[in-house]
Amino acid sequence: MEYGSAGGGSGGGGAGDHDSSDPQRRKKRYHRRTAHQIQKLESMFKEFPHPDEKQRLQLSRELGLAPRQIKFWFQNRRTQMKAQHERADNSSLRAENDKIRCENIAIREALKNVICPSCGAPPVTEDSYFDEQKLRIENAQLKEELDRVSSIAAKYIGRPISQLPPVQPVHISSLDLSMGNFGGQGLGGPSLDLDLDLDLIPTNSNFAFQPPAISDMDKSLMTDVAANAMEELLRLLQANEPLWMKSSTDGRDVLNLDSYQRIFPRAMSHLKNPNVRIESSRDSGVVIMNGVALVDMFMDSTKWVESFPTIVSVAKTIEVISSGMLGNHSGSLQLMYEELQVLSPLVPTREFCILRYCQQIEQGLWAIVSVSYDIPQFASQFRCHRLPSGCLIQDMPNGYSKVIWVEHVEIEDKAPTHQLYRDLIHSGMAFGAERWLATLQRMCERVACQMVSGSSTRDLGGVIPSPEGKRSMMKLGQRMVSSFCSSISTSNSHRWSTLSGLHDVGVRVTLHKSTDPGQPNGVVLSAATTFSLPVSPQIVFNFFKDEKTRPQWDVLSSGNAVQEVAHIANGSHPGNCISVLRAYNTSQNNMLILQESCIDSSAALVVYCPVDLPAINIAMSGEDPSYIPLLPSGFTISPDGYPDQGDGASTSSNTQGRMTRSSGSLITVAFQILVSSLPSARLNLESVNTVNSLIGTTVQQIKATLSCPGS
């Protein structure tokens, strides 16, 4: 497959070439910058909007531009940013002024019709006098505000506001779903009975509280709590009966609570609360990563989120109590905050404030324990209490590690669990050790594939020229998956509203302002719904993964077939890969689909996003893909928690674990749509109707194709 250049001419050529009739010479006179040059300049501008002469010279050498060109580019960029901020401020002030004016008019109209509730007569003159005086004061304030807004507007538009035409209300058009989505047309829908605050756009505040002041006495207490938790965890990791028993239904390790309470008595037990239940699990497996790297991953909150994007929605280190030994983190103790998630808007996140402690037991053997630590000012907001949980990591001679994982949590169910997820969650599998370990194994395989310099890429068109290009594409895919998982999280930063009309669950929608470099700027609408199918997760995953069946569910492709033009394996399972897809018979010839699919023994994902050709070229050439805007959509697939009744189809998977033991699937469909590029824009009902119809049509086509009629 042939790909065009990512940018236009960049100026240059021989000094003696003055043939004005040469069209290439005329083109170069405009000094158009390449995508690489613009990306490098934008990256530099974010860090140093006022570069000094040394930095400008360095950029000049790197990009092949004259220092004056660098200087003028930064001057123009600063001017542009200033103008954008000023226009946004002006628009906000004018909107506020219009709102106050409308309120004033409404008050005056109400006063005209006011009557006495007893006699039905108008109010007495004295009250009217005071009401009139109040209105006069408010009108004077409004006039001052209008004058201030007018002066600001006149400053930036070059003429008095009175000479401008009357302001028309801003109308946000319906979603143009064909844009960047390969010719799909917007799907109309009926009006909906909405329970949605269309003006509400929550801020992305993941970590709501301020870190507390921690005294030396607190640190001493934390050290004791962590040491006791480590001692308990080591016994849980290594003990068998009577502490652990095999489940009769699925063979998992289940904690014997009577034995546990006899061995580890607690003076303040949460079990006295009838709404509290225990989730405990243990699992073990081999991981393709050495112990030192795993310990470093677990003790770094940023790497922790990156390694478990499907489970950990938020993680922050509040305080480092002890930094431990350099190189292996032995003795390291941290106070952390984390939110854990199931990828569905129906399941609330679990919040924990924990102590995480690492100890090297012997050469090549580490233990990491996490235990809840109640900070008084925040304890009331957490409904989950983590008892000593964690893992034992043992180095193996081949560079792999053996990991034994224990999860032990007390949950207070203040609200009933949604019926679709009741079996999966109450069985302890949704947040259990098996899910943690399966995700860790898959992500470590992904890291190993990224580090391999050999060709593990089925590059059908010769478009990924180097190992650097493969790694860049894998980074882009990882960021796409993380963005998708964040978009359907029920974290505190998302406030979901429900639309009626699809089925019992309904479509959940939320808005957020997107300002991150890796997302389009503006207001983004996230919409999702969850439904169940009496089909095994492996069959559902194969259906979404196969490009031949894509036209059967992708309503945005208008039934057009797609072809895989590049394939990057990122795991041992053939379904774990990154694909670049091209749609046939569309007008969007410069648009491709970036897709990552992954499956393990606990869940599966298929995430995709339209990306234009120049951006794909940047990633494939090995350049930094951090600034390529992504707005992904996709599917999450998990078992429904019901045991398999012997259907042979559900045991055909190569994966092991509860994905093969489940008789049905829970599927979450999620879309992200850029509603407006204006950060102050508000959602209109037409867009909501459209996205509701889009999801409804997608769900119905999936059910129809898999022979599962709608409920």
PDB file of C-alpha atoms in Angstrom, residues 142-288:
ATOM      1  CA  LEU A 142     -26.335  45.454  33.887  1.00  0.00           C
ATOM      2  CA  LYS A 143     -25.507  48.628  31.983  1.00  0.00           C
ATOM      3  CA  GLU A 144     -22.083  48.798  33.659  1.00  0.00           C
ATOM      4  CA  GLU A 145     -21.475  45.150  32.806  1.00  0.00           C
ATOM      5  CA  LEU A 146     -22.583  45.700  29.211  1.00  0.00           C
ATOM      6  CA  ASP A 147     -20.287  48.703  28.881  1.00  0.00           C
ATOM      7  CA  ARG A 148     -17.367  46.669  30.213  1.00  0.00           C
ATOM      8  CA  VAL A 149     -18.053  43.808  27.807  1.00  0.00           C
ATOM      9  CA  SER A 150     -18.476  46.269  24.933  1.00  0.00           C
ATOM     10  CA  SER A 151     -15.140  47.928  25.662  1.00  0.00           C
ATOM     11  CA  ILE A 152     -13.397  44.558  25.762  1.00  0.00           C
ATOM     12  CA  ALA A 153     -15.048  43.498  22.504  1.00  0.00           C
ATOM     13  CA  ALA A 154     -14.197  46.792  20.815  1.00  0.00           C
ATOM     14  CA  LYS A 155     -10.566  46.388  21.848  1.00  0.00           C
ATOM     15  CA  TYR A 156     -10.196  43.122  19.948  1.00  0.00           C
ATOM     16  CA  ILE A 157     -12.520  43.566  16.975  1.00  0.00           C
ATOM     17  CA  GLY A 158     -11.501  47.136  16.138  1.00  0.00           C
ATOM     18  CA  ARG A 159     -14.913  48.844  16.244  1.00  0.00           C
ATOM     19  CA  PRO A 160     -17.609  49.644  18.801  1.00  0.00           C
ATOM     20  CA  ILE A 161     -19.979  46.841  19.741  1.00  0.00           C
ATOM     21  CA  SER A 162     -22.931  48.986  18.683  1.00  0.00           C
ATOM     22  CA  GLN A 163     -21.799  48.763  15.055  1.00  0.00           C
ATOM     23  CA  LEU A 164     -21.944  44.984  15.061  1.00  0.00           C
ATOM     24  CA  PRO A 165     -24.956  43.011  13.834  1.00  0.00           C
ATOM     25  CA  PRO A 166     -27.137  41.470  16.555  1.00  0.00           C
ATOM     26  CA  VAL A 167     -25.707  38.315  18.075  1.00  0.00           C
ATOM     27  CA  GLN A 168     -27.411  35.169  16.851  1.00  0.00           C
ATOM     28  CA  PRO A 169     -27.698  32.214  19.207  1.00  0.00           C
ATOM     29  CA  VAL A 170     -24.994  29.616  18.615  1.00  0.00           C
ATOM     30  CA  HIS A 171     -26.428  26.433  17.154  1.00  0.00           C
ATOM     31  CA  ILE A 172     -24.347  23.300  17.475  1.00  0.00           C
ATOM     32  CA  SER A 173     -25.144  21.151  14.509  1.00  0.00           C
ATOM     33  CA  SER A 174     -26.058  17.523  14.827  1.00  0.00           C
ATOM     34  CA  LEU A 175     -23.220  15.065  14.899  1.00  0.00           C
ATOM     35  CA  ASP A 176     -21.685  14.565  11.490  1.00  0.00           C
ATOM     36  CA  LEU A 177     -20.934  10.915  12.028  1.00  0.00           C
ATOM     37  CA  SER A 178     -19.586  10.504   8.531  1.00  0.00           C
ATOM     38  CA  MET A 179     -16.621  12.733   9.282  1.00  0.00           C
ATOM     39  CA  GLY A 180     -13.593  10.586   9.847  1.00  0.00           C
ATOM     40  CA  ASN A 181     -15.727   7.459   9.942  1.00  0.00           C
ATOM     41  CA  PHE A 182     -15.564   6.245   6.377  1.00  0.00           C
ATOM     42  CA  GLY A 183     -18.738   7.536   4.849  1.00  0.00           C
ATOM     43  CA  GLY A 184     -21.223   6.621   7.555  1.00  0.00           C
ATOM     44  CA  GLN A 185     -24.286   8.821   7.732  1.00  0.00           C
ATOM     45  CA  GLY A 186     -25.762  10.323  10.879  1.00  0.00           C
ATOM     46  CA  LEU A 187     -28.614   8.245  12.218  1.00  0.00           C
ATOM     47  CA  GLY A 188     -31.693  10.187  13.168  1.00  0.00           C
ATOM     48  CA  GLY A 189     -33.711   9.198  16.191  1.00  0.00           C
ATOM     49  CA  PRO A 190     -36.940  10.056  17.980  1.00  0.00           C
ATOM     50  CA  SER A 191     -37.094  12.533  20.779  1.00  0.00           C
ATOM     51  CA  LEU A 192     -36.080  11.062  24.122  1.00  0.00           C
ATOM     52  CA  ASP A 193     -37.304  11.357  27.667  1.00  0.00           C
ATOM     53  CA  LEU A 194     -34.068  12.734  29.088  1.00  0.00           C
ATOM     54  CA  ASP A 195     -32.765  12.766  32.624  1.00  0.00           C
ATOM     55  CA  LEU A 196     -29.771  14.829  31.609  1.00  0.00           C
ATOM     56  CA  ASP A 197     -28.370  18.199  32.607  1.00  0.00           C
ATOM     57  CA  LEU A 198     -27.323  19.485  29.217  1.00  0.00           C
ATOM     58  CA  ASP A 199     -25.423  22.408  30.735  1.00  0.00           C
ATOM     59  CA  LEU A 200     -23.346  20.260  33.047  1.00  0.00           C
ATOM     60  CA  ILE A 201     -19.820  19.477  31.929  1.00  0.00           C
ATOM     61  CA  PRO A 202     -17.878  18.009  34.867  1.00  0.00           C
ATOM     62  CA  THR A 203     -14.232  18.787  35.274  1.00  0.00           C
ATOM     63  CA  ASN A 204     -11.646  16.036  35.061  1.00  0.00           C
ATOM     64  CA  SER A 205     -10.697  16.017  38.723  1.00  0.00           C
ATOM     65  CA  ASN A 206      -9.497  12.520  39.502  1.00  0.00           C
ATOM     66  CA  PHE A 207      -7.972  13.241  42.883  1.00  0.00           C
ATOM     67  CA  ALA A 208     -10.517  15.312  44.754  1.00  0.00           C
ATOM     68  CA  PHE A 209      -8.885  15.722  48.145  1.00  0.00           C
ATOM     69  CA  GLN A 210      -5.724  17.457  49.258  1.00  0.00           C
ATOM     70  CA  PRO A 211      -2.957  15.262  50.727  1.00  0.00           C
ATOM     71  CA  PRO A 212      -3.031  15.430  54.522  1.00  0.00           C
ATOM     72  CA  ALA A 213      -0.179  16.508  56.730  1.00  0.00           C
ATOM     73  CA  ILE A 214       1.583  13.384  58.029  1.00  0.00           C
ATOM     74  CA  SER A 215       3.485  13.603  61.323  1.00  0.00           C
ATOM     75  CA  ASP A 216       6.399  11.440  62.473  1.00  0.00           C
ATOM     76  CA  MET A 217       3.999   9.638  64.803  1.00  0.00           C
ATOM     77  CA  ASP A 218       1.722   8.857  61.838  1.00  0.00           C
ATOM     78  CA  LYS A 219       4.687   7.504  59.870  1.00  0.00           C
ATOM     79  CA  SER A 220       5.692   5.283  62.784  1.00  0.00           C
ATOM     80  CA  LEU A 221       2.141   3.915  62.992  1.00  0.00           C
ATOM     81  CA  MET A 222       2.039   3.341  59.238  1.00  0.00           C
ATOM     82  CA  THR A 223       5.298   1.396  59.423  1.00  0.00           C
ATOM     83  CA  ASP A 224       3.839  -0.894  62.100  1.00  0.00           C
ATOM     84  CA  VAL A 225       0.617  -1.430  60.139  1.00  0.00           C
ATOM     85  CA  ALA A 226       2.590  -2.286  56.988  1.00  0.00           C
ATOM     86  CA  ALA A 227       4.866  -4.737  58.831  1.00  0.00           C
ATOM     87  CA  ASN A 228       1.875  -6.570  60.346  1.00  0.00           C
ATOM     88  CA  ALA A 229       0.141  -6.653  56.960  1.00  0.00           C
ATOM     89  CA  MET A 230       3.255  -8.122  55.334  1.00  0.00           C
ATOM     90  CA  GLU A 231       3.390 -10.880  57.947  1.00  0.00           C
ATOM     91  CA  GLU A 232      -0.263 -11.755  57.322  1.00  0.00           C
ATOM     92  CA  LEU A 233       0.119 -11.678  53.536  1.00  0.00           C
ATOM     93  CA  LEU A 234       3.088 -14.077  53.595  1.00  0.00           C
ATOM     94  CA  ARG A 235       0.989 -16.598  55.523  1.00  0.00           C
ATOM     95  CA  LEU A 236      -1.935 -16.166  53.096  1.00  0.00           C
ATOM     96  CA  LEU A 237       0.354 -16.653  50.102  1.00  0.00           C
ATOM     97  CA  GLN A 238       1.936 -19.866  51.337  1.00  0.00           C
ATOM     98  CA  ALA A 239      -0.833 -21.586  53.346  1.00  0.00           C
ATOM     99  CA  ASN A 240      -3.299 -24.151  52.028  1.00  0.00           C
ATOM    100  CA  GLU A 241      -6.015 -26.033  53.937  1.00  0.00           C
ATOM    101  CA  PRO A 242      -7.711 -25.194  56.232  1.00  0.00           C
ATOM    102  CA  LEU A 243      -7.105 -21.524  55.360  1.00  0.00           C
ATOM    103  CA  TRP A 244      -7.720 -21.965  51.622  1.00  0.00           C
ATOM    104  CA  MET A 245     -10.104 -24.429  50.029  1.00  0.00           C
ATOM    105  CA  LYS A 246     -10.899 -25.337  46.413  1.00  0.00           C
ATOM    106  CA  SER A 247     -14.261 -24.137  45.136  1.00  0.00           C
ATOM    107  CA  SER A 248     -16.555 -26.986  44.130  1.00  0.00           C
ATOM    108  CA  THR A 249     -17.971 -25.016  41.182  1.00  0.00           C
ATOM    109  CA  ASP A 250     -14.894 -23.669  39.392  1.00  0.00           C
ATOM    110  CA  GLY A 251     -11.833 -24.942  41.291  1.00  0.00           C
ATOM    111  CA  ARG A 252     -10.683 -21.492  42.440  1.00  0.00           C
ATOM    112  CA  ASP A 253      -8.939 -20.957  45.778  1.00  0.00           C
ATOM    113  CA  VAL A 254     -11.537 -19.708  48.277  1.00  0.00           C
ATOM    114  CA  LEU A 255     -10.714 -18.379  51.749  1.00  0.00           C
ATOM    115  CA  ASN A 256     -12.211 -20.238  54.720  1.00  0.00           C
ATOM    116  CA  LEU A 257     -13.470 -17.244  56.729  1.00  0.00           C
ATOM    117  CA  ASP A 258     -13.880 -19.204  59.981  1.00  0.00           C
ATOM    118  CA  SER A 259     -10.276 -20.372  59.856  1.00  0.00           C
ATOM    119  CA  TYR A 260      -9.127 -16.913  58.841  1.00  0.00           C
ATOM    120  CA  GLN A 261     -10.808 -15.234  61.825  1.00  0.00           C
ATOM    121  CA  ARG A 262      -9.329 -17.781  64.223  1.00  0.00           C
ATOM    122  CA  ILE A 263      -5.815 -17.224  62.870  1.00  0.00           C
ATOM    123  CA  PHE A 264      -6.113 -13.425  62.405  1.00  0.00           C
ATOM    124  CA  PRO A 265      -8.594 -12.141  65.046  1.00  0.00           C
ATOM    125  CA  ARG A 266      -9.540  -8.478  64.721  1.00  0.00           C
ATOM    126  CA  ALA A 267     -10.843  -6.302  67.541  1.00  0.00           C
ATOM    127  CA  MET A 268     -12.646  -3.952  65.098  1.00  0.00           C
ATOM    128  CA  SER A 269     -14.250  -6.256  62.558  1.00  0.00           C
ATOM    129  CA  HIS A 270     -16.299  -4.754  59.741  1.00  0.00           C
ATOM    130  CA  LEU A 271     -18.235  -8.012  59.509  1.00  0.00           C
ATOM    131  CA  LYS A 272     -20.681  -6.880  62.192  1.00  0.00           C
ATOM    132  CA  ASN A 273     -22.280  -4.673  59.541  1.00  0.00           C
ATOM    133  CA  PRO A 274     -24.911  -6.787  57.694  1.00  0.00           C
ATOM    134  CA  ASN A 275     -24.217  -4.908  54.446  1.00  0.00           C
ATOM    135  CA  VAL A 276     -20.536  -5.892  54.455  1.00  0.00           C
ATOM    136  CA  ARG A 277     -19.379  -8.926  52.505  1.00  0.00           C
ATOM    137  CA  ILE A 278     -15.957 -10.448  51.879  1.00  0.00           C
ATOM    138  CA  GLU A 279     -14.278 -11.019  48.509  1.00  0.00           C
ATOM    139  CA  SER A 280     -11.167 -13.195  48.683  1.00  0.00           C
ATOM    140  CA  SER A 281      -9.224 -15.024  45.982  1.00  0.00           C
ATOM    141  CA  ARG A 282      -5.785 -16.402  45.187  1.00  0.00           C
ATOM    142  CA  ASP A 283      -4.140 -17.293  41.891  1.00  0.00           C
ATOM    143  CA  SER A 284      -0.642 -18.012  40.561  1.00  0.00           C
ATOM    144  CA  GLY A 285       1.081 -17.978  37.209  1.00  0.00           C
ATOM    145  CA  VAL A 286       4.246 -17.261  35.225  1.00  0.00           C
ATOM    146  CA  VAL A 287       4.892 -13.752  33.908  1.00  0.00           C
ATOM    147  CA  ILE A 288       7.261 -12.750  31.086  1.00  0.00           C
TER     148      ILE A 288
END
